[in-house]
C-alpha positions as YAML, in Angstrom:
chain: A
units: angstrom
residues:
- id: 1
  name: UNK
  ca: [29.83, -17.05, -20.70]
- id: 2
  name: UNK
  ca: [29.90, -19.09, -17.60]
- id: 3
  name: UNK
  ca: [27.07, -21.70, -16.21]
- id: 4
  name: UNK
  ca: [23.77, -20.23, -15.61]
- id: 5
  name: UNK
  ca: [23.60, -19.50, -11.45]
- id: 6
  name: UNK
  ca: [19.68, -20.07, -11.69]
- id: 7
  name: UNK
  ca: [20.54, -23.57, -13.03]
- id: 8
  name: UNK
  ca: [23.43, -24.09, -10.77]
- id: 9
  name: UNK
  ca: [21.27, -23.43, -7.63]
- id: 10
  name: UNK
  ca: [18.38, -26.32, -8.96]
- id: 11
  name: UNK
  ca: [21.27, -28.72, -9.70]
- id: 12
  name: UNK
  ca: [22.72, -28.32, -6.02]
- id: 13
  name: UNK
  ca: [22.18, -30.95, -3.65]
- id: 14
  name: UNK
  ca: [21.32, -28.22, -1.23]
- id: 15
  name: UNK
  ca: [18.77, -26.27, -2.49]
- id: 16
  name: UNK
  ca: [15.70, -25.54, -1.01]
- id: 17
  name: UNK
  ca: [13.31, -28.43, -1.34]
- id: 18
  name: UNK
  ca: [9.56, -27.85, -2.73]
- id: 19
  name: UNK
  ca: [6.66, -27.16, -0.60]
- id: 20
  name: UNK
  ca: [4.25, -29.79, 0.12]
- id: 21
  name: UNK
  ca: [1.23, -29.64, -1.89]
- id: 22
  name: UNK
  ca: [-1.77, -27.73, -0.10]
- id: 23
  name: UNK
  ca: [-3.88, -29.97, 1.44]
- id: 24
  name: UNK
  ca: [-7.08, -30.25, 0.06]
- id: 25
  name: UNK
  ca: [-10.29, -29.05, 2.40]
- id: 26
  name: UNK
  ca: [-12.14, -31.95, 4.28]
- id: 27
  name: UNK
  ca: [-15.13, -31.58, 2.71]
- id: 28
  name: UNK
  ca: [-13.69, -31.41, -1.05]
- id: 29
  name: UNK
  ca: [-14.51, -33.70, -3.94]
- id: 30
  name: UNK
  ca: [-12.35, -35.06, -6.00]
- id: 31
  name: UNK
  ca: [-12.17, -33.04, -9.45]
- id: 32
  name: UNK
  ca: [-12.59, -34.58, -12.92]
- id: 33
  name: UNK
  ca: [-10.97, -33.78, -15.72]
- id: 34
  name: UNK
  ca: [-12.50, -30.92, -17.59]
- id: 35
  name: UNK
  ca: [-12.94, -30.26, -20.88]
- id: 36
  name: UNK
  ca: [-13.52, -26.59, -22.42]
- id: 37
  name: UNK
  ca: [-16.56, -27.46, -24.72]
- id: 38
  name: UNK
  ca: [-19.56, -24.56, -25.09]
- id: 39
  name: UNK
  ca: [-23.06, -27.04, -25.64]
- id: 40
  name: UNK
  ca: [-26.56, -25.81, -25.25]
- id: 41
  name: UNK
  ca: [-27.71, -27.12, -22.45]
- id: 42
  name: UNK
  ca: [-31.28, -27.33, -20.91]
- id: 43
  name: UNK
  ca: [-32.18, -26.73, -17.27]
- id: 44
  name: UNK
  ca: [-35.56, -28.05, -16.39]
- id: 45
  name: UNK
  ca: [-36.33, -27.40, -12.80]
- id: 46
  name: UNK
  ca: [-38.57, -28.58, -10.58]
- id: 47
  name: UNK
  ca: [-41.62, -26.25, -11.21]
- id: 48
  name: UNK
  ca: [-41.11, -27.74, -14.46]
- id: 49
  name: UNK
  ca: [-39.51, -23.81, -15.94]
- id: 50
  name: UNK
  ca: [-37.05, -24.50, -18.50]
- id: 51
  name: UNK
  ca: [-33.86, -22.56, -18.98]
- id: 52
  name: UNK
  ca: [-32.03, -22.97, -21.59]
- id: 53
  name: UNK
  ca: [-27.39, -22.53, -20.99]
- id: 54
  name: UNK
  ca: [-24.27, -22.65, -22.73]
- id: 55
  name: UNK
  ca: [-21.49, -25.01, -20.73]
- id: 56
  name: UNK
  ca: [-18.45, -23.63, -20.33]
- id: 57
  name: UNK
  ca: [-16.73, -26.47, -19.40]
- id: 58
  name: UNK
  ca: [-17.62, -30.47, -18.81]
- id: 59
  name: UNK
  ca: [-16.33, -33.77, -17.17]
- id: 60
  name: UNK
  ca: [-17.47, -36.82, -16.10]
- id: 61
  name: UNK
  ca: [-19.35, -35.31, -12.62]
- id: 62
  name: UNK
  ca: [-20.59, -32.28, -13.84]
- id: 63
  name: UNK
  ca: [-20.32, -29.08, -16.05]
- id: 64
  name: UNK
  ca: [-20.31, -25.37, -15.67]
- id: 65
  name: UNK
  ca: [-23.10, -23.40, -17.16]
- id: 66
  name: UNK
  ca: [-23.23, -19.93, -18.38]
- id: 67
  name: UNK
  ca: [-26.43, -18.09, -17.38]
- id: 68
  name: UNK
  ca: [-27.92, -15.39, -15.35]
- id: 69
  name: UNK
  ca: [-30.86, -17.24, -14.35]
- id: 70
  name: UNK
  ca: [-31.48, -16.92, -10.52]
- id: 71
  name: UNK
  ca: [-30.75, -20.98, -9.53]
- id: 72
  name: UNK
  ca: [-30.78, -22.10, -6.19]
- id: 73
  name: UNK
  ca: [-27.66, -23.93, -5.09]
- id: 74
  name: UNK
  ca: [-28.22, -27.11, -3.49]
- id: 75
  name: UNK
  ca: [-31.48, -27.88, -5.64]
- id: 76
  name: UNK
  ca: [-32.23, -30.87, -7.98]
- id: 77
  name: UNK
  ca: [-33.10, -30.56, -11.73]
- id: 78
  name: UNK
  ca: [-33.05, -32.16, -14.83]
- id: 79
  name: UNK
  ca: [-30.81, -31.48, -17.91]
- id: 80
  name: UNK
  ca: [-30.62, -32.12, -21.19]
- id: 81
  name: UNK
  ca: [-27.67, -31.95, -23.12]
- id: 82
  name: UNK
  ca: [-26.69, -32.24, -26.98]
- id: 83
  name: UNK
  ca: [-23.23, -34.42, -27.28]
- id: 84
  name: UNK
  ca: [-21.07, -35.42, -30.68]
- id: 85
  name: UNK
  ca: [-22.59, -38.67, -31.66]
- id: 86
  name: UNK
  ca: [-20.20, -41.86, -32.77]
- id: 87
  name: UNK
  ca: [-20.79, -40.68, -36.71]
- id: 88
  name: UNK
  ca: [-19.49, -37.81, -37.91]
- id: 89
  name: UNK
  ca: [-21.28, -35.08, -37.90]
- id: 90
  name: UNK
  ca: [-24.05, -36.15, -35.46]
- id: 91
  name: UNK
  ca: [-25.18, -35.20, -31.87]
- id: 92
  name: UNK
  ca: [-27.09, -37.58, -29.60]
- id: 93
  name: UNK
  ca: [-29.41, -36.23, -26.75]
- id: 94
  name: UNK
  ca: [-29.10, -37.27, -23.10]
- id: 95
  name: UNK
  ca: [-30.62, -36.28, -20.12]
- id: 96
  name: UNK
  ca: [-29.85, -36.53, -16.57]
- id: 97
  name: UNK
  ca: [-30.22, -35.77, -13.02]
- id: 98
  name: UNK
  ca: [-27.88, -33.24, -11.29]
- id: 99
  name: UNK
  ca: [-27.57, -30.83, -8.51]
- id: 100
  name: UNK
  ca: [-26.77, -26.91, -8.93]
- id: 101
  name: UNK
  ca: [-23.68, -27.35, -6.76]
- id: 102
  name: UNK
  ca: [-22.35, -24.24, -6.99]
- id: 103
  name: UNK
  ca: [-22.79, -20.23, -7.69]
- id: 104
  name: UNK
  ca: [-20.12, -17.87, -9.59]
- id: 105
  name: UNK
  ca: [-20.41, -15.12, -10.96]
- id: 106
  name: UNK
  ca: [-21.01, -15.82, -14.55]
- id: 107
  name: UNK
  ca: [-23.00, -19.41, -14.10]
- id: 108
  name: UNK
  ca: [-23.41, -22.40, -11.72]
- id: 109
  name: UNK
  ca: [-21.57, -25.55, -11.36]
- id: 110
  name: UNK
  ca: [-23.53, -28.14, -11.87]
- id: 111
  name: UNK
  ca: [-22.82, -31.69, -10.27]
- id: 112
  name: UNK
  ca: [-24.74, -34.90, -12.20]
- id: 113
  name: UNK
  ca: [-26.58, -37.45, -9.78]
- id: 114
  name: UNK
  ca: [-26.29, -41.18, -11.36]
- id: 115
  name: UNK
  ca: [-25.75, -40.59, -14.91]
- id: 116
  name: UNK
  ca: [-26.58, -43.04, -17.27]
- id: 117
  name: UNK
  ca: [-23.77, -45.37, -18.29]
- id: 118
  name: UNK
  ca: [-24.35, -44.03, -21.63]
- id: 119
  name: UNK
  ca: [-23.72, -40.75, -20.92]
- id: 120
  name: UNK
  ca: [-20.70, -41.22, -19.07]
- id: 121
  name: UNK
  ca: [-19.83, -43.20, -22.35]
- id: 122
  name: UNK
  ca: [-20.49, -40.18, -24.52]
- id: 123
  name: UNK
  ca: [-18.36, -38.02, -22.19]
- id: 124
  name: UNK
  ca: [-15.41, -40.44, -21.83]
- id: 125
  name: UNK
  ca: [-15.03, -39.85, -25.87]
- id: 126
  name: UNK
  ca: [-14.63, -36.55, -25.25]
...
């Protein structure tokens, strides 16, 4: 059986070189890393209403939340969300300011404003 052509071709000093990468949009922001992690998660909004989420995802600048709730993107709110605590078996409470930053069809993205160093702790440990 001779050398695999597919092979061959990548090992040749003239084969077609890569693409660039896409360029990302001007007005883009930088993505975090996210982690896959369903929490309950609290919406407060600004009337005050509470709505109560899973996350389908988190990172350091944000989180996606599963709900059909009728959120308006670009408005501030509140959330509260349950984290693993540094014992075992514990969860520790934060809270923070954030921004519904995005719609989709299952949830919104939502974007934290100045979290609390101990937050950003918490999600670090992640």
């Amino acid at each position: 059986m001779g050398p695999n052509p597919v092979l061959v071709a990548l090992r040749s000093v003239d084969r077609p070189a890569l693409p660039p990468p896409l360029a990302e949009p001007a007005d883009a922001s930088p993505r975090a890393r996210r982690i896959a992690m369903p929490i309950d998660v609290a919406l407060i909004l600004a009337s005050s209403t509470r709505i109560t989420a899973h996350s389908r995802d988190i990172s350091m600048s944000g989180l996606f939340v599963l709900t059909d709730a009728n959120l308006t993107v670009g408005a501030q709110i509140r959330i509260e969300i349950m984290l693993p605590g540094e014992e075992a078996f514990t969860e520790d409470e934060y809270s923070a300011k954030a921004r519904i930053a995005r719609k989709a069809e299952d949830g919104y993205g939502i974007e934290l404003i100045d979290p609390d160093p101990a937050l950003l702790k918490a999600l670090a440990a992640l």
